[in-house]
Amino acid sequence: MSGGGLAVFDLDGTITRSDTLAPYLWGYLWRRPWRALRGIAGLPTALRYPFTHDRGAVKGAAVHAILGGASRESLDRWSDRFLSRLLPHGLFQEALAAIEEHRKAGDRLLLMSASTDIYVPRIGKLLGFDEVICTQVRWRDDGRLDGHLASLNCRGEEKLRCLAAVVAREQPDRIYAYGNSSSDLAHMKLAHEAFMINASSPAPVKSLRWQQRAVTLPS
């Protein structure tokens, strides 16, 4: 399929009120406090961050430390519980309205997130996105989670590369992009219309203020 519009939405801080990965990890840990001892293994990677600035390595180490060895069934149950709380109260109403506006206009909806594929594709499906691109994590041969990253961290230049591939494939007539941080500016340069949500500092794109209110998902 080629032509038409493509609406690209970041997730954390753009659709959701805040980050989702940290609450996801800590919520799982809170219910399984014995896993806290596993966090020690991730400390060396975290301590190297000021020198390496490798967010992907820190993310993979954190997921591995807290969720590593968990079964798909356990993570599916936690994802269901996590999203049952996030979706009714943790989204911007204006974000849902923008998504719905693009859907009614016939635009293809693309969700792009640096958060992981443990739960982000579920959010995309529930919100009616046509495609989801996010950071992928590794699974062990026995079907349990390893947690280290199986892809590059979908942020900054990697998000730009992924969007460029979609644009080359889909050849949309017009691209709309919504983000909330400076790391989104790289891929937003490909858009005809770009919107920075709740930006804390001036950015070379249009700025929108989305109010934080509880929302009901569209049926």
JSON list of N, CA, C and O in Angstrom, two decimals, residues 9-64:
[
{"chain": "A", "resi": 9, "resn": "PHE", "atom": "N", "xyz": [3.13, 8.24, 16.22]},
{"chain": "A", "resi": 9, "resn": "PHE", "atom": "CA", "xyz": [3.02, 8.65, 17.62]},
{"chain": "A", "resi": 9, "resn": "PHE", "atom": "C", "xyz": [4.09, 7.98, 18.47]},
{"chain": "A", "resi": 9, "resn": "PHE", "atom": "O", "xyz": [4.25, 6.75, 18.42]},
{"chain": "A", "resi": 10, "resn": "ASP", "atom": "N", "xyz": [4.80, 8.79, 19.25]},
{"chain": "A", "resi": 10, "resn": "ASP", "atom": "CA", "xyz": [5.61, 8.27, 20.34]},
{"chain": "A", "resi": 10, "resn": "ASP", "atom": "C", "xyz": [4.65, 7.83, 21.45]},
{"chain": "A", "resi": 10, "resn": "ASP", "atom": "O", "xyz": [3.49, 8.25, 21.47]},
{"chain": "A", "resi": 11, "resn": "LEU", "atom": "N", "xyz": [5.13, 6.99, 22.37]},
{"chain": "A", "resi": 11, "resn": "LEU", "atom": "CA", "xyz": [4.25, 6.49, 23.44]},
{"chain": "A", "resi": 11, "resn": "LEU", "atom": "C", "xyz": [4.45, 7.23, 24.75]},
{"chain": "A", "resi": 11, "resn": "LEU", "atom": "O", "xyz": [3.57, 7.98, 25.19]},
{"chain": "A", "resi": 12, "resn": "ASP", "atom": "N", "xyz": [5.60, 7.03, 25.40]},
{"chain": "A", "resi": 12, "resn": "ASP", "atom": "CA", "xyz": [5.81, 7.55, 26.75]},
{"chain": "A", "resi": 12, "resn": "ASP", "atom": "C", "xyz": [5.89, 9.06, 26.77]},
{"chain": "A", "resi": 12, "resn": "ASP", "atom": "O", "xyz": [6.76, 9.66, 26.13]},
{"chain": "A", "resi": 13, "resn": "GLY", "atom": "N", "xyz": [4.99, 9.68, 27.50]},
{"chain": "A", "resi": 13, "resn": "GLY", "atom": "CA", "xyz": [4.97, 11.13, 27.61]},
{"chain": "A", "resi": 13, "resn": "GLY", "atom": "C", "xyz": [4.23, 11.82, 26.48]},
{"chain": "A", "resi": 13, "resn": "GLY", "atom": "O", "xyz": [3.98, 13.03, 26.55]},
{"chain": "A", "resi": 14, "resn": "THR", "atom": "N", "xyz": [3.87, 11.07, 25.44]},
{"chain": "A", "resi": 14, "resn": "THR", "atom": "CA", "xyz": [3.12, 11.63, 24.32]},
{"chain": "A", "resi": 14, "resn": "THR", "atom": "C", "xyz": [1.68, 11.13, 24.35]},
{"chain": "A", "resi": 14, "resn": "THR", "atom": "O", "xyz": [0.74, 11.93, 24.34]},
{"chain": "A", "resi": 15, "resn": "ILE", "atom": "N", "xyz": [1.52, 9.83, 24.41]},
{"chain": "A", "resi": 15, "resn": "ILE", "atom": "CA", "xyz": [0.19, 9.24, 24.61]},
{"chain": "A", "resi": 15, "resn": "ILE", "atom": "C", "xyz": [-0.05, 9.00, 26.09]},
{"chain": "A", "resi": 15, "resn": "ILE", "atom": "O", "xyz": [-1.13, 9.31, 26.61]},
{"chain": "A", "resi": 16, "resn": "THR", "atom": "N", "xyz": [0.95, 8.45, 26.78]},
{"chain": "A", "resi": 16, "resn": "THR", "atom": "CA", "xyz": [0.83, 8.23, 28.22]},
{"chain": "A", "resi": 16, "resn": "THR", "atom": "C", "xyz": [1.32, 9.46, 28.97]},
{"chain": "A", "resi": 16, "resn": "THR", "atom": "O", "xyz": [2.12, 10.24, 28.46]},
{"chain": "A", "resi": 17, "resn": "ARG", "atom": "N", "xyz": [0.88, 9.59, 30.19]},
{"chain": "A", "resi": 17, "resn": "ARG", "atom": "CA", "xyz": [1.26, 10.76, 30.99]},
{"chain": "A", "resi": 17, "resn": "ARG", "atom": "C", "xyz": [2.73, 10.73, 31.37]},
{"chain": "A", "resi": 17, "resn": "ARG", "atom": "O", "xyz": [3.33, 11.77, 31.66]},
{"chain": "A", "resi": 18, "resn": "SER", "atom": "N", "xyz": [3.31, 9.54, 31.44]},
{"chain": "A", "resi": 18, "resn": "SER", "atom": "CA", "xyz": [4.70, 9.43, 31.87]},
{"chain": "A", "resi": 18, "resn": "SER", "atom": "C", "xyz": [5.31, 8.17, 31.29]},
{"chain": "A", "resi": 18, "resn": "SER", "atom": "O", "xyz": [4.69, 7.47, 30.47]},
{"chain": "A", "resi": 19, "resn": "ASP", "atom": "N", "xyz": [6.52, 7.87, 31.72]},
{"chain": "A", "resi": 19, "resn": "ASP", "atom": "CA", "xyz": [7.21, 6.66, 31.31]},
{"chain": "A", "resi": 19, "resn": "ASP", "atom": "C", "xyz": [6.39, 5.43, 31.68]},
{"chain": "A", "resi": 19, "resn": "ASP", "atom": "O", "xyz": [5.65, 5.44, 32.68]},
{"chain": "A", "resi": 20, "resn": "THR", "atom": "N", "xyz": [6.49, 4.37, 30.89]},
{"chain": "A", "resi": 20, "resn": "THR", "atom": "CA", "xyz": [5.77, 3.14, 31.21]},
{"chain": "A", "resi": 20, "resn": "THR", "atom": "C", "xyz": [6.69, 2.01, 31.65]},
{"chain": "A", "resi": 20, "resn": "THR", "atom": "O", "xyz": [6.28, 1.14, 32.42]},
{"chain": "A", "resi": 21, "resn": "LEU", "atom": "N", "xyz": [7.93, 1.99, 31.18]},
{"chain": "A", "resi": 21, "resn": "LEU", "atom": "CA", "xyz": [8.79, 0.84, 31.45]},
{"chain": "A", "resi": 21, "resn": "LEU", "atom": "C", "xyz": [9.16, 0.74, 32.93]},
{"chain": "A", "resi": 21, "resn": "LEU", "atom": "O", "xyz": [9.08, -0.34, 33.52]},
{"chain": "A", "resi": 22, "resn": "ALA", "atom": "N", "xyz": [9.56, 1.85, 33.55]},
{"chain": "A", "resi": 22, "resn": "ALA", "atom": "CA", "xyz": [9.94, 1.80, 34.95]},
{"chain": "A", "resi": 22, "resn": "ALA", "atom": "C", "xyz": [8.78, 1.34, 35.83]},
{"chain": "A", "resi": 22, "resn": "ALA", "atom": "O", "xyz": [8.96, 0.44, 36.67]},
{"chain": "A", "resi": 23, "resn": "PRO", "atom": "N", "xyz": [7.57, 1.90, 35.68]},
{"chain": "A", "resi": 23, "resn": "PRO", "atom": "CA", "xyz": [6.45, 1.39, 36.48]},
{"chain": "A", "resi": 23, "resn": "PRO", "atom": "C", "xyz": [6.13, -0.08, 36.20]},
{"chain": "A", "resi": 23, "resn": "PRO", "atom": "O", "xyz": [5.75, -0.81, 37.11]},
{"chain": "A", "resi": 24, "resn": "TYR", "atom": "N", "xyz": [6.32, -0.49, 34.95]},
{"chain": "A", "resi": 24, "resn": "TYR", "atom": "CA", "xyz": [6.09, -1.90, 34.62]},
{"chain": "A", "resi": 24, "resn": "TYR", "atom": "C", "xyz": [7.06, -2.80, 35.37]},
{"chain": "A", "resi": 24, "resn": "TYR", "atom": "O", "xyz": [6.66, -3.80, 35.98]},
{"chain": "A", "resi": 25, "resn": "LEU", "atom": "N", "xyz": [8.33, -2.45, 35.35]},
{"chain": "A", "resi": 25, "resn": "LEU", "atom": "CA", "xyz": [9.35, -3.25, 36.02]},
{"chain": "A", "resi": 25, "resn": "LEU", "atom": "C", "xyz": [9.16, -3.24, 37.54]},
{"chain": "A", "resi": 25, "resn": "LEU", "atom": "O", "xyz": [9.18, -4.30, 38.19]},
{"chain": "A", "resi": 26, "resn": "TRP", "atom": "N", "xyz": [8.97, -2.07, 38.11]},
{"chain": "A", "resi": 26, "resn": "TRP", "atom": "CA", "xyz": [8.86, -1.98, 39.57]},
{"chain": "A", "resi": 26, "resn": "TRP", "atom": "C", "xyz": [7.57, -2.59, 40.07]},
{"chain": "A", "resi": 26, "resn": "TRP", "atom": "O", "xyz": [7.52, -3.13, 41.18]},
{"chain": "A", "resi": 27, "resn": "GLY", "atom": "N", "xyz": [6.51, -2.53, 39.27]},
{"chain": "A", "resi": 27, "resn": "GLY", "atom": "CA", "xyz": [5.26, -3.17, 39.66]},
{"chain": "A", "resi": 27, "resn": "GLY", "atom": "C", "xyz": [5.41, -4.68, 39.74]},
{"chain": "A", "resi": 27, "resn": "GLY", "atom": "O", "xyz": [4.89, -5.34, 40.65]},
{"chain": "A", "resi": 28, "resn": "TYR", "atom": "N", "xyz": [6.15, -5.24, 38.78]},
{"chain": "A", "resi": 28, "resn": "TYR", "atom": "CA", "xyz": [6.41, -6.68, 38.79]},
{"chain": "A", "resi": 28, "resn": "TYR", "atom": "C", "xyz": [7.28, -7.05, 39.99]},
{"chain": "A", "resi": 28, "resn": "TYR", "atom": "O", "xyz": [7.03, -8.04, 40.68]},
{"chain": "A", "resi": 29, "resn": "LEU", "atom": "N", "xyz": [8.29, -6.21, 40.25]},
{"chain": "A", "resi": 29, "resn": "LEU", "atom": "CA", "xyz": [9.21, -6.46, 41.37]},
{"chain": "A", "resi": 29, "resn": "LEU", "atom": "C", "xyz": [8.49, -6.33, 42.71]},
{"chain": "A", "resi": 29, "resn": "LEU", "atom": "O", "xyz": [8.76, -7.11, 43.64]},
{"chain": "A", "resi": 30, "resn": "TRP", "atom": "N", "xyz": [7.60, -5.37, 42.82]},
{"chain": "A", "resi": 30, "resn": "TRP", "atom": "CA", "xyz": [6.87, -5.15, 44.07]},
{"chain": "A", "resi": 30, "resn": "TRP", "atom": "C", "xyz": [6.10, -6.39, 44.49]},
{"chain": "A", "resi": 30, "resn": "TRP", "atom": "O", "xyz": [5.99, -6.69, 45.68]},
{"chain": "A", "resi": 31, "resn": "ARG", "atom": "N", "xyz": [5.59, -7.12, 43.50]},
{"chain": "A", "resi": 31, "resn": "ARG", "atom": "CA", "xyz": [4.83, -8.32, 43.79]},
{"chain": "A", "resi": 31, "resn": "ARG", "atom": "C", "xyz": [5.71, -9.55, 43.94]},
{"chain": "A", "resi": 31, "resn": "ARG", "atom": "O", "xyz": [5.23, -10.61, 44.33]},
{"chain": "A", "resi": 32, "resn": "ARG", "atom": "N", "xyz": [7.00, -9.40, 43.65]},
{"chain": "A", "resi": 32, "resn": "ARG", "atom": "CA", "xyz": [7.96, -10.50, 43.77]},
{"chain": "A", "resi": 32, "resn": "ARG", "atom": "C", "xyz": [9.25, -9.94, 44.35]},
{"chain": "A", "resi": 32, "resn": "ARG", "atom": "O", "xyz": [10.29, -9.91, 43.69]},
{"chain": "A", "resi": 33, "resn": "PRO", "atom": "N", "xyz": [9.22, -9.47, 45.60]},
{"chain": "A", "resi": 33, "resn": "PRO", "atom": "CA", "xyz": [10.37, -8.76, 46.17]},
{"chain": "A", "resi": 33, "resn": "PRO", "atom": "C", "xyz": [11.64, -9.59, 46.23]},
{"chain": "A", "resi": 33, "resn": "PRO", "atom": "O", "xyz": [12.75, -9.02, 46.29]},
{"chain": "A", "resi": 34, "resn": "TRP", "atom": "N", "xyz": [11.51, -10.92, 46.22]},
{"chain": "A", "resi": 34, "resn": "TRP", "atom": "CA", "xyz": [12.71, -11.75, 46.25]},
{"chain": "A", "resi": 34, "resn": "TRP", "atom": "C", "xyz": [13.59, -11.55, 45.02]},
{"chain": "A", "resi": 34, "resn": "TRP", "atom": "O", "xyz": [14.76, -11.88, 45.02]},
{"chain": "A", "resi": 35, "resn": "ARG", "atom": "N", "xyz": [13.01, -11.00, 43.94]},
{"chain": "A", "resi": 35, "resn": "ARG", "atom": "CA", "xyz": [13.78, -10.75, 42.73]},
{"chain": "A", "resi": 35, "resn": "ARG", "atom": "C", "xyz": [14.71, -9.54, 42.88]},
{"chain": "A", "resi": 35, "resn": "ARG", "atom": "O", "xyz": [15.52, -9.29, 42.01]},
{"chain": "A", "resi": 36, "resn": "ALA", "atom": "N", "xyz": [14.58, -8.80, 43.97]},
{"chain": "A", "resi": 36, "resn": "ALA", "atom": "CA", "xyz": [15.41, -7.60, 44.16]},
{"chain": "A", "resi": 36, "resn": "ALA", "atom": "C", "xyz": [16.90, -7.97, 44.18]},
{"chain": "A", "resi": 36, "resn": "ALA", "atom": "O", "xyz": [17.74, -7.17, 43.74]},
{"chain": "A", "resi": 37, "resn": "LEU", "atom": "N", "xyz": [17.21, -9.15, 44.68]},
{"chain": "A", "resi": 37, "resn": "LEU", "atom": "CA", "xyz": [18.61, -9.57, 44.73]},
{"chain": "A", "resi": 37, "resn": "LEU", "atom": "C", "xyz": [19.23, -9.68, 43.34]},
{"chain": "A", "resi": 37, "resn": "LEU", "atom": "O", "xyz": [20.44, -9.52, 43.18]},
{"chain": "A", "resi": 38, "resn": "ARG", "atom": "N", "xyz": [18.38, -9.95, 42.35]},
{"chain": "A", "resi": 38, "resn": "ARG", "atom": "CA", "xyz": [18.88, -10.07, 40.98]},
{"chain": "A", "resi": 38, "resn": "ARG", "atom": "C", "xyz": [19.39, -8.73, 40.46]},
{"chain": "A", "resi": 38, "resn": "ARG", "atom": "O", "xyz": [20.19, -8.67, 39.53]},
{"chain": "A", "resi": 39, "resn": "GLY", "atom": "N", "xyz": [18.88, -7.64, 41.05]},
{"chain": "A", "resi": 39, "resn": "GLY", "atom": "CA", "xyz": [19.28, -6.31, 40.58]},
{"chain": "A", "resi": 39, "resn": "GLY", "atom": "C", "xyz": [20.76, -6.02, 40.74]},
{"chain": "A", "resi": 39, "resn": "GLY", "atom": "O", "xyz": [21.30, -5.17, 40.03]},
{"chain": "A", "resi": 40, "resn": "ILE", "atom": "N", "xyz": [21.40, -6.73, 41.64]},
{"chain": "A", "resi": 40, "resn": "ILE", "atom": "CA", "xyz": [22.84, -6.51, 41.85]},
{"chain": "A", "resi": 40, "resn": "ILE", "atom": "C", "xyz": [23.61, -6.78, 40.56]},
{"chain": "A", "resi": 40, "resn": "ILE", "atom": "O", "xyz": [24.60, -6.09, 40.26]},
{"chain": "A", "resi": 41, "resn": "ALA", "atom": "N", "xyz": [23.14, -7.76, 39.79]},
{"chain": "A", "resi": 41, "resn": "ALA", "atom": "CA", "xyz": [23.85, -8.11, 38.55]},
{"chain": "A", "resi": 41, "resn": "ALA", "atom": "C", "xyz": [23.83, -6.97, 37.54]},
{"chain": "A", "resi": 41, "resn": "ALA", "atom": "O", "xyz": [24.70, -6.88, 36.67]},
{"chain": "A", "resi": 42, "resn": "GLY", "atom": "N", "xyz": [22.83, -6.09, 37.63]},
{"chain": "A", "resi": 42, "resn": "GLY", "atom": "CA", "xyz": [22.73, -4.99, 36.68]},
{"chain": "A", "resi": 42, "resn": "GLY", "atom": "C", "xyz": [23.49, -3.74, 37.08]},
{"chain": "A", "resi": 42, "resn": "GLY", "atom": "O", "xyz": [23.62, -2.80, 36.28]},
{"chain": "A", "resi": 43, "resn": "LEU", "atom": "N", "xyz": [24.02, -3.71, 38.31]},
{"chain": "A", "resi": 43, "resn": "LEU", "atom": "CA", "xyz": [24.70, -2.51, 38.79]},
{"chain": "A", "resi": 43, "resn": "LEU", "atom": "C", "xyz": [25.93, -2.12, 37.97]},
{"chain": "A", "resi": 43, "resn": "LEU", "atom": "O", "xyz": [26.12, -0.93, 37.70]},
{"chain": "A", "resi": 44, "resn": "PRO", "atom": "N", "xyz": [26.79, -3.07, 37.57]},
{"chain": "A", "resi": 44, "resn": "PRO", "atom": "CA", "xyz": [27.97, -2.65, 36.79]},
{"chain": "A", "resi": 44, "resn": "PRO", "atom": "C", "xyz": [27.60, -1.90, 35.51]},
{"chain": "A", "resi": 44, "resn": "PRO", "atom": "O", "xyz": [28.26, -0.91, 35.16]},
{"chain": "A", "resi": 45, "resn": "THR", "atom": "N", "xyz": [26.55, -2.35, 34.82]},
{"chain": "A", "resi": 45, "resn": "THR", "atom": "CA", "xyz": [26.13, -1.66, 33.59]},
{"chain": "A", "resi": 45, "resn": "THR", "atom": "C", "xyz": [25.64, -0.27, 33.91]},
{"chain": "A", "resi": 45, "resn": "THR", "atom": "O", "xyz": [25.94, 0.70, 33.19]},
{"chain": "A", "resi": 46, "resn": "ALA", "atom": "N", "xyz": [24.85, -0.13, 34.99]},
{"chain": "A", "resi": 46, "resn": "ALA", "atom": "CA", "xyz": [24.35, 1.17, 35.38]},
{"chain": "A", "resi": 46, "resn": "ALA", "atom": "C", "xyz": [25.48, 2.12, 35.77]},
{"chain": "A", "resi": 46, "resn": "ALA", "atom": "O", "xyz": [25.47, 3.31, 35.43]},
{"chain": "A", "resi": 47, "resn": "LEU", "atom": "N", "xyz": [26.48, 1.60, 36.45]},
{"chain": "A", "resi": 47, "resn": "LEU", "atom": "CA", "xyz": [27.61, 2.43, 36.88]},
{"chain": "A", "resi": 47, "resn": "LEU", "atom": "C", "xyz": [28.47, 2.89, 35.70]},
{"chain": "A", "resi": 47, "resn": "LEU", "atom": "O", "xyz": [29.14, 3.92, 35.77]},
{"chain": "A", "resi": 48, "resn": "ARG", "atom": "N", "xyz": [28.45, 2.11, 34.62]},
{"chain": "A", "resi": 48, "resn": "ARG", "atom": "CA", "xyz": [29.23, 2.50, 33.43]},
{"chain": "A", "resi": 48, "resn": "ARG", "atom": "C", "xyz": [28.52, 3.53, 32.57]},
{"chain": "A", "resi": 48, "resn": "ARG", "atom": "O", "xyz": [29.13, 4.12, 31.67]},
{"chain": "A", "resi": 49, "resn": "TYR", "atom": "N", "xyz": [27.22, 3.75, 32.82]},
{"chain": "A", "resi": 49, "resn": "TYR", "atom": "CA", "xyz": [26.44, 4.65, 31.95]},
{"chain": "A", "resi": 49, "resn": "TYR", "atom": "C", "xyz": [27.04, 6.05, 31.81]},
{"chain": "A", "resi": 49, "resn": "TYR", "atom": "O", "xyz": [27.05, 6.59, 30.68]},
{"chain": "A", "resi": 50, "resn": "PRO", "atom": "N", "xyz": [27.53, 6.69, 32.89]},
{"chain": "A", "resi": 50, "resn": "PRO", "atom": "CA", "xyz": [28.10, 8.04, 32.71]},
{"chain": "A", "resi": 50, "resn": "PRO", "atom": "C", "xyz": [29.25, 8.09, 31.71]},
{"chain": "A", "resi": 50, "resn": "PRO", "atom": "O", "xyz": [29.56, 9.16, 31.16]},
{"chain": "A", "resi": 51, "resn": "PHE", "atom": "N", "xyz": [29.86, 6.95, 31.46]},
{"chain": "A", "resi": 51, "resn": "PHE", "atom": "CA", "xyz": [30.99, 6.90, 30.54]},
{"chain": "A", "resi": 51, "resn": "PHE", "atom": "C", "xyz": [30.57, 6.39, 29.15]},
{"chain": "A", "resi": 51, "resn": "PHE", "atom": "O", "xyz": [31.11, 6.83, 28.14]},
{"chain": "A", "resi": 52, "resn": "THR", "atom": "N", "xyz": [29.60, 5.47, 29.12]},
{"chain": "A", "resi": 52, "resn": "THR", "atom": "CA", "xyz": [29.19, 4.87, 27.85]},
{"chain": "A", "resi": 52, "resn": "THR", "atom": "C", "xyz": [27.97, 5.55, 27.24]},
{"chain": "A", "resi": 52, "resn": "THR", "atom": "O", "xyz": [27.80, 5.54, 26.03]},
{"chain": "A", "resi": 53, "resn": "HIS", "atom": "N", "xyz": [27.12, 6.15, 28.09]},
{"chain": "A", "resi": 53, "resn": "HIS", "atom": "CA", "xyz": [25.85, 6.75, 27.63]},
{"chain": "A", "resi": 53, "resn": "HIS", "atom": "C", "xyz": [25.03, 5.76, 26.80]},
{"chain": "A", "resi": 53, "resn": "HIS", "atom": "O", "xyz": [24.30, 6.16, 25.90]},
{"chain": "A", "resi": 54, "resn": "ASP", "atom": "N", "xyz": [25.15, 4.49, 27.13]},
{"chain": "A", "resi": 54, "resn": "ASP", "atom": "CA", "xyz": [24.44, 3.44, 26.40]},
{"chain": "A", "resi": 54, "resn": "ASP", "atom": "C", "xyz": [23.12, 3.11, 27.11]},
{"chain": "A", "resi": 54, "resn": "ASP", "atom": "O", "xyz": [23.06, 2.26, 27.99]},
{"chain": "A", "resi": 55, "resn": "ARG", "atom": "N", "xyz": [22.07, 3.82, 26.73]},
{"chain": "A", "resi": 55, "resn": "ARG", "atom": "CA", "xyz": [20.76, 3.60, 27.35]},
{"chain": "A", "resi": 55, "resn": "ARG", "atom": "C", "xyz": [20.24, 2.20, 27.09]},
{"chain": "A", "resi": 55, "resn": "ARG", "atom": "O", "xyz": [19.57, 1.60, 27.93]},
{"chain": "A", "resi": 56, "resn": "GLY", "atom": "N", "xyz": [20.52, 1.68, 25.91]},
{"chain": "A", "resi": 56, "resn": "GLY", "atom": "CA", "xyz": [20.05, 0.34, 25.56]},
{"chain": "A", "resi": 56, "resn": "GLY", "atom": "C", "xyz": [20.64, -0.71, 26.48]},
{"chain": "A", "resi": 56, "resn": "GLY", "atom": "O", "xyz": [19.94, -1.64, 26.92]},
{"chain": "A", "resi": 57, "resn": "ALA", "atom": "N", "xyz": [21.94, -0.58, 26.79]},
{"chain": "A", "resi": 57, "resn": "ALA", "atom": "CA", "xyz": [22.57, -1.54, 27.68]},
{"chain": "A", "resi": 57, "resn": "ALA", "atom": "C", "xyz": [21.97, -1.49, 29.08]},
{"chain": "A", "resi": 57, "resn": "ALA", "atom": "O", "xyz": [21.73, -2.53, 29.71]},
{"chain": "A", "resi": 58, "resn": "VAL", "atom": "N", "xyz": [21.72, -0.28, 29.57]},
{"chain": "A", "resi": 58, "resn": "VAL", "atom": "CA", "xyz": [21.11, -0.12, 30.90]},
{"chain": "A", "resi": 58, "resn": "VAL", "atom": "C", "xyz": [19.70, -0.70, 30.89]},
{"chain": "A", "resi": 58, "resn": "VAL", "atom": "O", "xyz": [19.29, -1.39, 31.84]},
{"chain": "A", "resi": 59, "resn": "LYS", "atom": "N", "xyz": [18.95, -0.42, 29.84]},
{"chain": "A", "resi": 59, "resn": "LYS", "atom": "CA", "xyz": [17.58, -0.94, 29.74]},
{"chain": "A", "resi": 59, "resn": "LYS", "atom": "C", "xyz": [17.59, -2.46, 29.73]},
{"chain": "A", "resi": 59, "resn": "LYS", "atom": "O", "xyz": [16.83, -3.11, 30.46]},
{"chain": "A", "resi": 60, "resn": "GLY", "atom": "N", "xyz": [18.43, -3.05, 28.90]},
{"chain": "A", "resi": 60, "resn": "GLY", "atom": "CA", "xyz": [18.50, -4.50, 28.83]},
{"chain": "A", "resi": 60, "resn": "GLY", "atom": "C", "xyz": [18.93, -5.12, 30.15]},
{"chain": "A", "resi": 60, "resn": "GLY", "atom": "O", "xyz": [18.40, -6.16, 30.56]},
{"chain": "A", "resi": 61, "resn": "ALA", "atom": "N", "xyz": [19.89, -4.47, 30.84]},
{"chain": "A", "resi": 61, "resn": "ALA", "atom": "CA", "xyz": [20.35, -4.98, 32.13]},
{"chain": "A", "resi": 61, "resn": "ALA", "atom": "C", "xyz": [19.23, -4.92, 33.16]},
{"chain": "A", "resi": 61, "resn": "ALA", "atom": "O", "xyz": [19.07, -5.85, 33.97]},
{"chain": "A", "resi": 62, "resn": "ALA", "atom": "N", "xyz": [18.45, -3.85, 33.14]},
{"chain": "A", "resi": 62, "resn": "ALA", "atom": "CA", "xyz": [17.35, -3.71, 34.11]},
{"chain": "A", "resi": 62, "resn": "ALA", "atom": "C", "xyz": [16.26, -4.73, 33.86]},
{"chain": "A", "resi": 62, "resn": "ALA", "atom": "O", "xyz": [15.75, -5.37, 34.79]},
{"chain": "A", "resi": 63, "resn": "VAL", "atom": "N", "xyz": [15.88, -4.91, 32.58]},
{"chain": "A", "resi": 63, "resn": "VAL", "atom": "CA", "xyz": [14.85, -5.89, 32.25]},
{"chain": "A", "resi": 63, "resn": "VAL", "atom": "C", "xyz": [15.33, -7.30, 32.59]},
{"chain": "A", "resi": 63, "resn": "VAL", "atom": "O", "xyz": [14.58, -8.12, 33.15]},
{"chain": "A", "resi": 64, "resn": "HIS", "atom": "N", "xyz": [16.59, -7.59, 32.28]},
{"chain": "A", "resi": 64, "resn": "HIS", "atom": "CA", "xyz": [17.16, -8.89, 32.58]},
{"chain": "A", "resi": 64, "resn": "HIS", "atom": "C", "xyz": [17.18, -9.15, 34.08]},
{"chain": "A", "resi": 64, "resn": "HIS", "atom": "O", "xyz": [16.83, -10.25, 34.55]}
]
